[in-house]
Amino acid sequence: MDDLACDCLRLRGGTLELLDQRLLPGCEQWLPCPDIDSVIAAIQGLAVRGAPAIGVSAALALGCLAERGVDLARFREQAARLRAARPTAVNLMHLVDRLLARADQDQGLAAIPALARAAFDEDVALCEAMADHGAALIADGMRVLTHCNTGGLATVGLGTALGVIRRAHSLGRAVQVWVDETRPLLQGARLTAWELGRAGIPYRLISDSMAASLMAAGQVDQVWVGADRIAANGDAANKIGTYSLAVLAHHHGIPFHVVAPSTTLDLACADGHAIPIEERDPAEVRGFAGSAGALAWAPAGCPVYNPAFDVTPAALIDAWVLESGVYTREQVAAGALAGRPTPLG
Amino acid sequence: MDDLACDCLRLRGGTLELLDQRLLPGCEQWLPCPDIDSVIAAIQGLAVRGAPAIGVSAALALGCLAERGVDLARFREQAARLRAARPTAVNLMHLVDRLLARADQDQGLAAIPALARAAFDEDVALCEAMADHGAALIADGMRVLTHCNTGGLATVGLGTALGVIRRAHSLGRAVQVWVDETRPLLQGARLTAWELGRAGIPYRLISDSMAASLMAAGQVDQVWVGADRIAANGDAANKIGTYSLAVLAHHHGIPFHVVAPSTTLDLACADGHAIPIEERDPAEVRGFAGSAGALAWAPAGCPVYNPAFDVTPAALIDAWVLESGVYTREQVAAGALAGRPTPLG
């Protein structure tokens, strides 16, 4: 496959390399992933995260694998392992399934590298379209609040929710961003703050529990988040803490927007109850580990509950921004998402 | 003054010593405070925290100062500096004012050490009474959620909200506690987890943003929190994140209880808008520093908003547990708190 590059991944000489996001913002280090095992480890360890970025990483890894001349049986076996690396974000499953379907159809792997490359190009285009649609909703001077990281590190393009905010900024609108630090893994403090600083967009970092009092003080005009999986009825799984924000936004009458490409839709899930929620290592809550070192501040071995995601019901979401446009709660309740074809689908 | 001791402070040979809570749970180290400057530094640096514990620490420090034979003018000047050490918790101001009033009345300091000692004994008794009243509301098998630390480290007795939970446990009721880690200073992860572990009470630690999905899943029966200042109308200032929990509990129909002694009432504040909210060092949000070391995970110098407290309006509180009993929203709306005398008042 030809070399390519974006903020979070690159192809060099037929090998996938991932920017190791566990080390950001302290250290920018590229992690070579010469085989599927290393990609699975990178996905599970969160060297790469963000539903679209995980999906495209997997597609490119399979493109490289196909190019290395493995047989169809081996390809299928490796693809199945990669597909199961993380349970909640559905883009991974969708993109792997797309490549597997083509391999089965062709009874061969000749088309796989180009199809993987197309997944990369597609994600860039999806981000552009979402940014266009979403930015139209952000007026000059607005103060927006976001959670986790949904920018150029979570996708291979401009981003989902953060892409919308970046587009509004680049259109010349004065936007101020409240950044939830996003415990336990601090993607907001480490990644979103880093991206916004590099883009020159005004922001202030807060602990997650501070959002409510900002809302009560009239300091938040809109909330913008991404999604890891959206059910047919509009219920959206996203980083833990998203549901909390949705309830708070609802209480304060603040519009709550979800931005995701149609590759994040899972029409096989009728509603959010069908979305599996990953539970992760208690050590993530007992402390923090990053490029600057590791600390455990809770008592050793203390019992922990650590769900990586939560589900926001459609009733708390005011708008879904997809590459095909903005959908209201009424449209989604009437089945608008259930009728959307996936791109290239 | 005679020696005395509790979990968070002790008097030894006429000198106040504070258990340095910044170093817990990794290290149990007592910090000698031989003068008022060192007490002010300990309060501002959070070696001692929790509204009642701050107030009693200040009273005992002034008792020791009086015993060392300072004159009235010097006593007044030092007391005024101590009174201003932190702006939100009102127990500090109340107890200092009580000692100052007596010194003025006597035109001397002879009664101050005994009055300081009485403040210690009073806080122990207040905790016992609150625990009795509050524990009656916790049924066998309940899952309760708490925020920050409100136990034997926040008071010189059993605690406020955590005292209620500890009493329910000691009465033989099966209680399970969800412990909010309480960013940015992690009093839940460091202090409440440590206290519950030592008391043998089942608990699980969560990041603050996980409370909402636990509530949605029916895993939380009640919320119990303390307060740093309660206005005449029942509005309560408490650790940042408390208001967020109150909105979430309201949305999910979960009872929300505030536990505080009447020394935390400030009838001079008609409502929560009159309560000053302390903003603290951005470094607290950019990372964490404790006995195990220090980490900064956000970009260097990144802009931060760091309010230490928020205000929960009375409309979101289901019960106020004081040493004199349990007050409902209707009673508080009818002026029940405004009519409560402060103890020894």
PDB file of N, CA and C in Angstrom, chain A residues 25 178 181 183-184 186 189-190 193-194 203-207 209-210 212-214 216 240-241 243-244 247-248 251-252 285 288 292-299 302-307 310 316, chain B residues 25 178 181 183-184 186 189-190 193-194 203-207 209-210 212-214 216 240-241 243-244 247-248 251-252 285 288 292-299 302-307 310 316:
ATOM      1  N   PRO A  25       0.059  14.286  26.182  1.00  0.00           N
ATOM      2  CA  PRO A  25       0.763  15.202  25.277  1.00  0.00           C
ATOM      3  C   PRO A  25       2.275  15.268  25.537  1.00  0.00           C
ATOM      4  N   TRP A 178     -15.248  24.510  26.596  1.00  0.00           N
ATOM      5  CA  TRP A 178     -15.036  23.891  27.910  1.00  0.00           C
ATOM      6  C   TRP A 178     -14.658  22.436  27.657  1.00  0.00           C
ATOM      7  N   GLU A 181     -12.149  16.933  31.437  1.00  0.00           N
ATOM      8  CA  GLU A 181     -10.890  16.179  31.457  1.00  0.00           C
ATOM      9  C   GLU A 181     -11.096  14.713  31.090  1.00  0.00           C
ATOM     10  N   ARG A 183     -12.182  11.657  33.051  1.00  0.00           N
ATOM     11  CA  ARG A 183     -11.648  10.538  33.815  1.00  0.00           C
ATOM     12  C   ARG A 183     -12.349   9.253  33.383  1.00  0.00           C
ATOM     13  N   PRO A 184     -11.688   8.087  33.486  1.00  0.00           N
ATOM     14  CA  PRO A 184     -10.374   7.934  34.114  1.00  0.00           C
ATOM     15  C   PRO A 184      -9.163   8.141  33.191  1.00  0.00           C
ATOM     16  N   LEU A 186      -8.541  10.465  30.895  1.00  0.00           N
ATOM     17  CA  LEU A 186      -8.128  11.859  30.721  1.00  0.00           C
ATOM     18  C   LEU A 186      -7.874  12.236  29.276  1.00  0.00           C
ATOM     19  N   ALA A 189      -8.171  16.073  28.936  1.00  0.00           N
ATOM     20  CA  ALA A 189      -7.027  16.836  29.455  1.00  0.00           C
ATOM     21  C   ALA A 189      -5.778  16.613  28.604  1.00  0.00           C
ATOM     22  N   ARG A 190      -5.596  15.384  28.119  1.00  0.00           N
ATOM     23  CA  ARG A 190      -4.361  15.070  27.407  1.00  0.00           C
ATOM     24  C   ARG A 190      -4.464  15.347  25.911  1.00  0.00           C
ATOM     25  N   ALA A 193      -7.235  18.990  24.863  1.00  0.00           N
ATOM     26  CA  ALA A 193      -6.514  20.229  25.208  1.00  0.00           C
ATOM     27  C   ALA A 193      -5.319  20.420  24.271  1.00  0.00           C
ATOM     28  N   TRP A 194      -4.628  19.352  23.974  1.00  0.00           N
ATOM     29  CA  TRP A 194      -3.469  19.405  23.073  1.00  0.00           C
ATOM     30  C   TRP A 194      -3.899  19.819  21.667  1.00  0.00           C
ATOM     31  N   TYR A 203      -9.846  27.641  24.929  1.00  0.00           N
ATOM     32  CA  TYR A 203     -10.486  26.593  25.723  1.00  0.00           C
ATOM     33  C   TYR A 203     -10.077  26.734  27.171  1.00  0.00           C
ATOM     34  N   ARG A 204     -10.872  26.085  28.038  1.00  0.00           N
ATOM     35  CA  ARG A 204     -10.478  25.917  29.442  1.00  0.00           C
ATOM     36  C   ARG A 204     -10.799  24.491  29.851  1.00  0.00           C
ATOM     37  N   LEU A 205      -9.860  23.896  30.542  1.00  0.00           N
ATOM     38  CA  LEU A 205      -9.996  22.524  31.021  1.00  0.00           C
ATOM     39  C   LEU A 205     -10.726  22.525  32.361  1.00  0.00           C
ATOM     40  N   ILE A 206     -11.654  21.573  32.534  1.00  0.00           N
ATOM     41  CA  ILE A 206     -12.350  21.406  33.816  1.00  0.00           C
ATOM     42  C   ILE A 206     -12.345  19.934  34.212  1.00  0.00           C
ATOM     43  N   SER A 207     -12.519  19.670  35.495  1.00  0.00           N
ATOM     44  CA  SER A 207     -12.836  18.312  35.924  1.00  0.00           C
ATOM     45  C   SER A 207     -14.286  18.031  35.540  1.00  0.00           C
ATOM     46  N   SER A 209     -16.835  16.902  36.925  1.00  0.00           N
ATOM     47  CA  SER A 209     -17.925  17.260  37.838  1.00  0.00           C
ATOM     48  C   SER A 209     -18.195  18.760  37.876  1.00  0.00           C
ATOM     49  N   MET A 210     -17.400  19.558  37.164  1.00  0.00           N
ATOM     50  CA  MET A 210     -17.595  21.009  37.163  1.00  0.00           C
ATOM     51  C   MET A 210     -18.593  21.468  36.087  1.00  0.00           C
ATOM     52  N   ALA A 212     -21.688  20.828  35.562  1.00  0.00           N
ATOM     53  CA  ALA A 212     -23.036  21.178  36.024  1.00  0.00           C
ATOM     54  C   ALA A 212     -23.110  22.619  36.517  1.00  0.00           C
ATOM     55  N   SER A 213     -22.130  23.034  37.306  1.00  0.00           N
ATOM     56  CA  SER A 213     -22.237  24.396  37.845  1.00  0.00           C
ATOM     57  C   SER A 213     -21.972  25.436  36.759  1.00  0.00           C
ATOM     58  N   LEU A 214     -21.170  25.094  35.745  1.00  0.00           N
ATOM     59  CA  LEU A 214     -21.027  25.995  34.589  1.00  0.00           C
ATOM     60  C   LEU A 214     -22.362  26.148  33.870  1.00  0.00           C
ATOM     61  N   ALA A 216     -25.351  25.765  35.201  1.00  0.00           N
ATOM     62  CA  ALA A 216     -26.252  26.541  36.053  1.00  0.00           C
ATOM     63  C   ALA A 216     -25.925  28.031  35.983  1.00  0.00           C
ATOM     64  N   ILE A 240     -17.705   7.083  28.906  1.00  0.00           N
ATOM     65  CA  ILE A 240     -18.347   7.231  30.214  1.00  0.00           C
ATOM     66  C   ILE A 240     -18.358   8.719  30.609  1.00  0.00           C
ATOM     67  N   GLY A 241     -19.507   9.147  31.079  1.00  0.00           N
ATOM     68  CA  GLY A 241     -19.675  10.553  31.438  1.00  0.00           C
ATOM     69  C   GLY A 241     -20.559  11.298  30.457  1.00  0.00           C
ATOM     70  N   TYR A 243     -23.539  10.306  29.241  1.00  0.00           N
ATOM     71  CA  TYR A 243     -24.922  10.264  29.720  1.00  0.00           C
ATOM     72  C   TYR A 243     -25.136  11.296  30.834  1.00  0.00           C
ATOM     73  N   SER A 244     -24.164  11.396  31.731  1.00  0.00           N
ATOM     74  CA  SER A 244     -24.236  12.377  32.814  1.00  0.00           C
ATOM     75  C   SER A 244     -24.409  13.788  32.242  1.00  0.00           C
ATOM     76  N   VAL A 247     -27.990  14.333  30.814  1.00  0.00           N
ATOM     77  CA  VAL A 247     -28.996  14.620  31.841  1.00  0.00           C
ATOM     78  C   VAL A 247     -28.852  16.068  32.320  1.00  0.00           C
ATOM     79  N   LEU A 248     -27.616  16.481  32.549  1.00  0.00           N
ATOM     80  CA  LEU A 248     -27.373  17.850  33.032  1.00  0.00           C
ATOM     81  C   LEU A 248     -27.803  18.881  31.988  1.00  0.00           C
ATOM     82  N   HIS A 251     -31.551  19.136  31.979  1.00  0.00           N
ATOM     83  CA  HIS A 251     -32.042  19.867  33.163  1.00  0.00           C
ATOM     84  C   HIS A 251     -31.905  21.375  32.976  1.00  0.00           C
ATOM     85  N   HIS A 252     -30.837  21.785  32.290  1.00  0.00           N
ATOM     86  CA  HIS A 252     -30.567  23.217  32.143  1.00  0.00           C
ATOM     87  C   HIS A 252     -31.048  23.776  30.802  1.00  0.00           C
ATOM     88  N   VAL A 285      -8.866   3.480  37.393  1.00  0.00           N
ATOM     89  CA  VAL A 285      -9.559   4.363  38.339  1.00  0.00           C
ATOM     90  C   VAL A 285      -8.724   4.580  39.609  1.00  0.00           C
ATOM     91  N   PHE A 288      -3.381   6.846  37.724  1.00  0.00           N
ATOM     92  CA  PHE A 288      -3.195   7.210  36.323  1.00  0.00           C
ATOM     93  C   PHE A 288      -1.770   6.865  35.896  1.00  0.00           C
ATOM     94  N   ALA A 292       4.354  10.820  31.634  1.00  0.00           N
ATOM     95  CA  ALA A 292       5.053  11.515  32.715  1.00  0.00           C
ATOM     96  C   ALA A 292       5.279  10.620  33.924  1.00  0.00           C
ATOM     97  N   GLY A 293       4.740   9.399  33.878  1.00  0.00           N
ATOM     98  CA  GLY A 293       4.907   8.493  34.998  1.00  0.00           C
ATOM     99  C   GLY A 293       3.584   7.874  35.399  1.00  0.00           C
ATOM    100  N   ALA A 294       3.593   7.143  36.496  1.00  0.00           N
ATOM    101  CA  ALA A 294       2.391   6.462  36.972  1.00  0.00           C
ATOM    102  C   ALA A 294       2.213   6.732  38.454  1.00  0.00           C
ATOM    103  N   LEU A 295       0.956   6.940  38.848  1.00  0.00           N
ATOM    104  CA  LEU A 295       0.614   7.158  40.259  1.00  0.00           C
ATOM    105  C   LEU A 295      -0.602   6.299  40.589  1.00  0.00           C
ATOM    106  N   ALA A 296      -0.623   5.716  41.766  1.00  0.00           N
ATOM    107  CA  ALA A 296      -1.842   5.094  42.296  1.00  0.00           C
ATOM    108  C   ALA A 296      -2.160   5.817  43.587  1.00  0.00           C
ATOM    109  N   TRP A 297      -3.307   6.505  43.614  1.00  0.00           N
ATOM    110  CA  TRP A 297      -3.637   7.315  44.792  1.00  0.00           C
ATOM    111  C   TRP A 297      -4.672   6.648  45.677  1.00  0.00           C
ATOM    112  N   ALA A 298      -5.401   5.673  45.164  1.00  0.00           N
ATOM    113  CA  ALA A 298      -6.386   4.974  45.989  1.00  0.00           C
ATOM    114  C   ALA A 298      -5.678   3.882  46.791  1.00  0.00           C
ATOM    115  N   PRO A 299      -6.316   3.402  47.866  1.00  0.00           N
ATOM    116  CA  PRO A 299      -5.714   2.301  48.621  1.00  0.00           C
ATOM    117  C   PRO A 299      -5.436   1.106  47.697  1.00  0.00           C
ATOM    118  N   CYS A 302      -8.086  -1.497  46.063  1.00  0.00           N
ATOM    119  CA  CYS A 302      -9.440  -1.089  46.452  1.00  0.00           C
ATOM    120  C   CYS A 302     -10.429  -1.457  45.348  1.00  0.00           C
ATOM    121  N   PRO A 303     -11.654  -1.873  45.731  1.00  0.00           N
ATOM    122  CA  PRO A 303     -12.648  -2.308  44.751  1.00  0.00           C
ATOM    123  C   PRO A 303     -13.104  -1.148  43.866  1.00  0.00           C
ATOM    124  N   VAL A 304     -13.282  -1.433  42.595  1.00  0.00           N
ATOM    125  CA  VAL A 304     -13.556  -0.389  41.598  1.00  0.00           C
ATOM    126  C   VAL A 304     -14.632  -0.868  40.630  1.00  0.00           C
ATOM    127  N   TYR A 305     -15.427   0.058  40.142  1.00  0.00           N
ATOM    128  CA  TYR A 305     -16.302  -0.206  38.987  1.00  0.00           C
ATOM    129  C   TYR A 305     -15.831   0.713  37.872  1.00  0.00           C
ATOM    130  N   ASN A 306     -15.519   0.163  36.704  1.00  0.00           N
ATOM    131  CA  ASN A 306     -14.893   0.958  35.647  1.00  0.00           C
ATOM    132  C   ASN A 306     -15.473   0.673  34.261  1.00  0.00           C
ATOM    133  N   PRO A 307     -16.715   1.105  34.032  1.00  0.00           N
ATOM    134  CA  PRO A 307     -17.274   0.977  32.676  1.00  0.00           C
ATOM    135  C   PRO A 307     -16.653   2.034  31.767  1.00  0.00           C
ATOM    136  N   ASP A 310     -21.048   4.778  28.471  1.00  0.00           N
ATOM    137  CA  ASP A 310     -22.423   4.732  28.947  1.00  0.00           C
ATOM    138  C   ASP A 310     -23.329   4.976  27.748  1.00  0.00           C
ATOM    139  N   LEU A 316     -32.793  12.296  25.287  1.00  0.00           N
ATOM    140  CA  LEU A 316     -31.961  13.373  25.829  1.00  0.00           C
ATOM    141  C   LEU A 316     -31.076  14.020  24.765  1.00  0.00           C
TER     142      LEU A 316
ATOM    143  N   PRO B  25      -3.692   8.018  50.998  1.00  0.00           N
ATOM    144  CA  PRO B  25      -3.531   6.962  51.992  1.00  0.00           C
ATOM    145  C   PRO B  25      -2.114   6.384  52.050  1.00  0.00           C
ATOM    146  N   TRP B 178     -21.086   3.435  47.042  1.00  0.00           N
ATOM    147  CA  TRP B 178     -20.408   3.896  45.828  1.00  0.00           C
ATOM    148  C   TRP B 178     -19.635   5.157  46.195  1.00  0.00           C
ATOM    149  N   GLU B 181     -14.725   9.382  43.226  1.00  0.00           N
ATOM    150  CA  GLU B 181     -13.306   9.673  43.500  1.00  0.00           C
ATOM    151  C   GLU B 181     -13.093  11.146  43.872  1.00  0.00           C
ATOM    152  N   ARG B 183     -12.670  14.301  41.837  1.00  0.00           N
ATOM    153  CA  ARG B 183     -11.663  15.168  41.240  1.00  0.00           C
ATOM    154  C   ARG B 183     -11.980  16.621  41.571  1.00  0.00           C
ATOM    155  N   PRO B 184     -10.955  17.503  41.646  1.00  0.00           N
ATOM    156  CA  PRO B 184      -9.568  17.199  41.305  1.00  0.00           C
ATOM    157  C   PRO B 184      -8.712  16.638  42.438  1.00  0.00           C
ATOM    158  N   LEU B 186      -9.369  14.308  44.733  1.00  0.00           N
ATOM    159  CA  LEU B 186      -9.486  12.868  44.941  1.00  0.00           C
ATOM    160  C   LEU B 186      -9.677  12.473  46.404  1.00  0.00           C
ATOM    161  N   ALA B 189     -11.290   8.976  46.520  1.00  0.00           N
ATOM    162  CA  ALA B 189     -10.381   7.862  46.224  1.00  0.00           C
ATOM    163  C   ALA B 189      -9.348   7.678  47.319  1.00  0.00           C
ATOM    164  N   ARG B 190      -8.874   8.789  47.890  1.00  0.00           N
ATOM    165  CA  ARG B 190      -7.785   8.700  48.853  1.00  0.00           C
ATOM    166  C   ARG B 190      -8.287   8.520  50.287  1.00  0.00           C
ATOM    167  N   ALA B 193     -12.245   6.047  50.595  1.00  0.00           N
ATOM    168  CA  ALA B 193     -11.923   4.635  50.360  1.00  0.00           C
ATOM    169  C   ALA B 193     -11.082   4.092  51.524  1.00  0.00           C
ATOM    170  N   TRP B 194     -10.141   4.888  51.989  1.00  0.00           N
ATOM    171  CA  TRP B 194      -9.279   4.479  53.117  1.00  0.00           C
ATOM    172  C   TRP B 194     -10.106   4.275  54.383  1.00  0.00           C
ATOM    173  N   TYR B 203     -17.482  -1.251  49.678  1.00  0.00           N
ATOM    174  CA  TYR B 203     -17.572  -0.078  48.818  1.00  0.00           C
ATOM    175  C   TYR B 203     -16.951  -0.395  47.475  1.00  0.00           C
ATOM    176  N   ARG B 204     -17.274   0.435  46.485  1.00  0.00           N
ATOM    177  CA  ARG B 204     -16.573   0.421  45.203  1.00  0.00           C
ATOM    178  C   ARG B 204     -16.319   1.859  44.797  1.00  0.00           C
ATOM    179  N   LEU B 205     -15.106   2.083  44.329  1.00  0.00           N
ATOM    180  CA  LEU B 205     -14.682   3.403  43.880  1.00  0.00           C
ATOM    181  C   LEU B 205     -15.070   3.600  42.409  1.00  0.00           C
ATOM    182  N   ILE B 206     -15.579   4.802  42.086  1.00  0.00           N
ATOM    183  CA  ILE B 206     -15.895   5.146  40.694  1.00  0.00           C
ATOM    184  C   ILE B 206     -15.325   6.526  40.365  1.00  0.00           C
ATOM    185  N   SER B 207     -15.130   6.782  39.084  1.00  0.00           N
ATOM    186  CA  SER B 207     -14.880   8.153  38.651  1.00  0.00           C
ATOM    187  C   SER B 207     -16.207   8.912  38.729  1.00  0.00           C
ATOM    188  N   SER B 209     -17.895  10.765  36.888  1.00  0.00           N
ATOM    189  CA  SER B 209     -18.826  10.757  35.756  1.00  0.00           C
ATOM    190  C   SER B 209     -19.566   9.436  35.613  1.00  0.00           C
ATOM    191  N   MET B 210     -19.244   8.441  36.444  1.00  0.00           N
ATOM    192  CA  MET B 210     -19.912   7.140  36.349  1.00  0.00           C
ATOM    193  C   MET B 210     -21.195   7.071  37.170  1.00  0.00           C
ATOM    194  N   ALA B 212     -23.937   8.708  37.088  1.00  0.00           N
ATOM    195  CA  ALA B 212     -25.194   8.816  36.332  1.00  0.00           C
ATOM    196  C   ALA B 212     -25.634   7.470  35.782  1.00  0.00           C
ATOM    197  N   SER B 213     -24.704   6.717  35.197  1.00  0.00           N
ATOM    198  CA  SER B 213     -25.136   5.446  34.611  1.00  0.00           C
ATOM    199  C   SER B 213     -25.466   4.424  35.690  1.00  0.00           C
ATOM    200  N   LEU B 214     -24.831   4.519  36.860  1.00  0.00           N
ATOM    201  CA  LEU B 214     -25.241   3.658  37.981  1.00  0.00           C
ATOM    202  C   LEU B 214     -26.664   3.978  38.401  1.00  0.00           C
ATOM    203  N   ALA B 216     -29.006   5.282  36.504  1.00  0.00           N
ATOM    204  CA  ALA B 216     -29.912   4.822  35.448  1.00  0.00           C
ATOM    205  C   ALA B 216     -30.122   3.313  35.529  1.00  0.00           C
ATOM    206  N   ILE B 240     -17.104  20.608  44.907  1.00  0.00           N
ATOM    207  CA  ILE B 240     -17.471  20.636  43.497  1.00  0.00           C
ATOM    208  C   ILE B 240     -17.894  19.222  43.040  1.00  0.00           C
ATOM    209  N   GLY B 241     -19.013  19.168  42.328  1.00  0.00           N
ATOM    210  CA  GLY B 241     -19.558  17.889  41.886  1.00  0.00           C
ATOM    211  C   GLY B 241     -20.811  17.502  42.649  1.00  0.00           C
ATOM    212  N   TYR B 243     -23.471  19.465  43.253  1.00  0.00           N
ATOM    213  CA  TYR B 243     -24.644  19.946  42.500  1.00  0.00           C
ATOM    214  C   TYR B 243     -24.941  19.010  41.319  1.00  0.00           C
ATOM    215  N   SER B 244     -23.892  18.561  40.652  1.00  0.00           N
ATOM    216  CA  SER B 244     -24.058  17.618  39.543  1.00  0.00           C
ATOM    217  C   SER B 244     -24.798  16.372  40.025  1.00  0.00           C
ATOM    218  N   VAL B 247     -28.573  17.095  40.646  1.00  0.00           N
ATOM    219  CA  VAL B 247     -29.377  17.120  39.425  1.00  0.00           C
ATOM    220  C   VAL B 247     -29.620  15.689  38.934  1.00  0.00           C
ATOM    221  N   LEU B 248     -28.576  14.881  38.947  1.00  0.00           N
ATOM    222  CA  LEU B 248     -28.705  13.497  38.479  1.00  0.00           C
ATOM    223  C   LEU B 248     -29.662  12.700  39.371  1.00  0.00           C
ATOM    224  N   HIS B 251     -33.202  13.700  38.589  1.00  0.00           N
ATOM    225  CA  HIS B 251     -33.648  13.127  37.309  1.00  0.00           C
ATOM    226  C   HIS B 251     -34.061  11.669  37.473  1.00  0.00           C
ATOM    227  N   HIS B 252     -33.347  10.948  38.343  1.00  0.00           N
ATOM    228  CA  HIS B 252     -33.605   9.518  38.494  1.00  0.00           C
ATOM    229  C   HIS B 252     -34.519   9.194  39.681  1.00  0.00           C
ATOM    230  N   VAL B 285      -6.017  20.782  38.561  1.00  0.00           N
ATOM    231  CA  VAL B 285      -6.751  20.139  37.467  1.00  0.00           C
ATOM    232  C   VAL B 285      -5.791  19.615  36.391  1.00  0.00           C
ATOM    233  N   PHE B 288      -2.001  15.759  39.258  1.00  0.00           N
ATOM    234  CA  PHE B 288      -2.244  15.406  40.646  1.00  0.00           C
ATOM    235  C   PHE B 288      -0.910  15.275  41.375  1.00  0.00           C
ATOM    236  N   ALA B 292       2.529   9.654  46.705  1.00  0.00           N
ATOM    237  CA  ALA B 292       3.162   8.735  45.759  1.00  0.00           C
ATOM    238  C   ALA B 292       3.913   9.473  44.653  1.00  0.00           C
ATOM    239  N   GLY B 293       3.810  10.805  44.628  1.00  0.00           N
ATOM    240  CA  GLY B 293       4.503  11.568  43.598  1.00  0.00           C
ATOM    241  C   GLY B 293       3.576  12.569  42.950  1.00  0.00           C
ATOM    242  N   ALA B 294       4.055  13.208  41.905  1.00  0.00           N
ATOM    243  CA  ALA B 294       3.272  14.233  41.221  1.00  0.00           C
ATOM    244  C   ALA B 294       3.324  13.980  39.721  1.00  0.00           C
ATOM    245  N   LEU B 295       2.179  14.184  39.062  1.00  0.00           N
ATOM    246  CA  LEU B 295       2.092  14.054  37.608  1.00  0.00           C
ATOM    247  C   LEU B 295       1.325  15.249  37.064  1.00  0.00           C
ATOM    248  N   ALA B 296       1.747  15.772  35.922  1.00  0.00           N
ATOM    249  CA  ALA B 296       0.942  16.745  35.184  1.00  0.00           C
ATOM    250  C   ALA B 296       0.673  16.127  33.817  1.00  0.00           C
ATOM    251  N   TRP B 297      -0.607  15.856  33.525  1.00  0.00           N
ATOM    252  CA  TRP B 297      -0.933  15.166  32.285  1.00  0.00           C
ATOM    253  C   TRP B 297      -1.489  16.097  31.223  1.00  0.00           C
ATOM    254  N   ALA B 298      -1.924  17.286  31.608  1.00  0.00           N
ATOM    255  CA  ALA B 298      -2.438  18.239  30.618  1.00  0.00           C
ATOM    256  C   ALA B 298      -1.265  19.012  30.016  1.00  0.00           C
ATOM    257  N   PRO B 299      -1.468  19.631  28.857  1.00  0.00           N
ATOM    258  CA  PRO B 299      -0.392  20.446  28.280  1.00  0.00           C
ATOM    259  C   PRO B 299       0.067  21.513  29.288  1.00  0.00           C
ATOM    260  N   CYS B 302      -1.850  24.903  30.425  1.00  0.00           N
ATOM    261  CA  CYS B 302      -3.154  24.950  29.746  1.00  0.00           C
ATOM    262  C   CYS B 302      -4.161  25.670  30.632  1.00  0.00           C
ATOM    263  N   PRO B 303      -5.078  26.447  30.025  1.00  0.00           N
ATOM    264  CA  PRO B 303      -6.054  27.227  30.798  1.00  0.00           C
ATOM    265  C   PRO B 303      -7.034  26.309  31.531  1.00  0.00           C
ATOM    266  N   VAL B 304      -7.367  26.675  32.746  1.00  0.00           N
ATOM    267  CA  VAL B 304      -8.174  25.824  33.627  1.00  0.00           C
ATOM    268  C   VAL B 304      -9.204  26.671  34.358  1.00  0.00           C
ATOM    269  N   TYR B 305     -10.350  26.080  34.644  1.00  0.00           N
ATOM    270  CA  TYR B 305     -11.322  26.642  35.602  1.00  0.00           C
ATOM    271  C   TYR B 305     -11.411  25.658  36.761  1.00  0.00           C
ATOM    272  N   ASN B 306     -11.181  26.115  37.985  1.00  0.00           N
ATOM    273  CA  ASN B 306     -11.085  25.201  39.126  1.00  0.00           C
ATOM    274  C   ASN B 306     -11.805  25.727  40.362  1.00  0.00           C
ATOM    275  N   PRO B 307     -13.152  25.727  40.317  1.00  0.00           N
ATOM    276  CA  PRO B 307     -13.901  26.085  41.528  1.00  0.00           C
ATOM    277  C   PRO B 307     -13.868  24.914  42.506  1.00  0.00           C
ATOM    278  N   ASP B 310     -19.511  23.898  44.721  1.00  0.00           N
ATOM    279  CA  ASP B 310     -20.665  24.375  43.971  1.00  0.00           C
ATOM    280  C   ASP B 310     -21.830  24.487  44.945  1.00  0.00           C
ATOM    281  N   LEU B 316     -33.470  20.807  45.126  1.00  0.00           N
ATOM    282  CA  LEU B 316     -32.946  19.492  44.727  1.00  0.00           C
ATOM    283  C   LEU B 316     -32.554  18.634  45.928  1.00  0.00           C
TER     284      LEU B 316
END
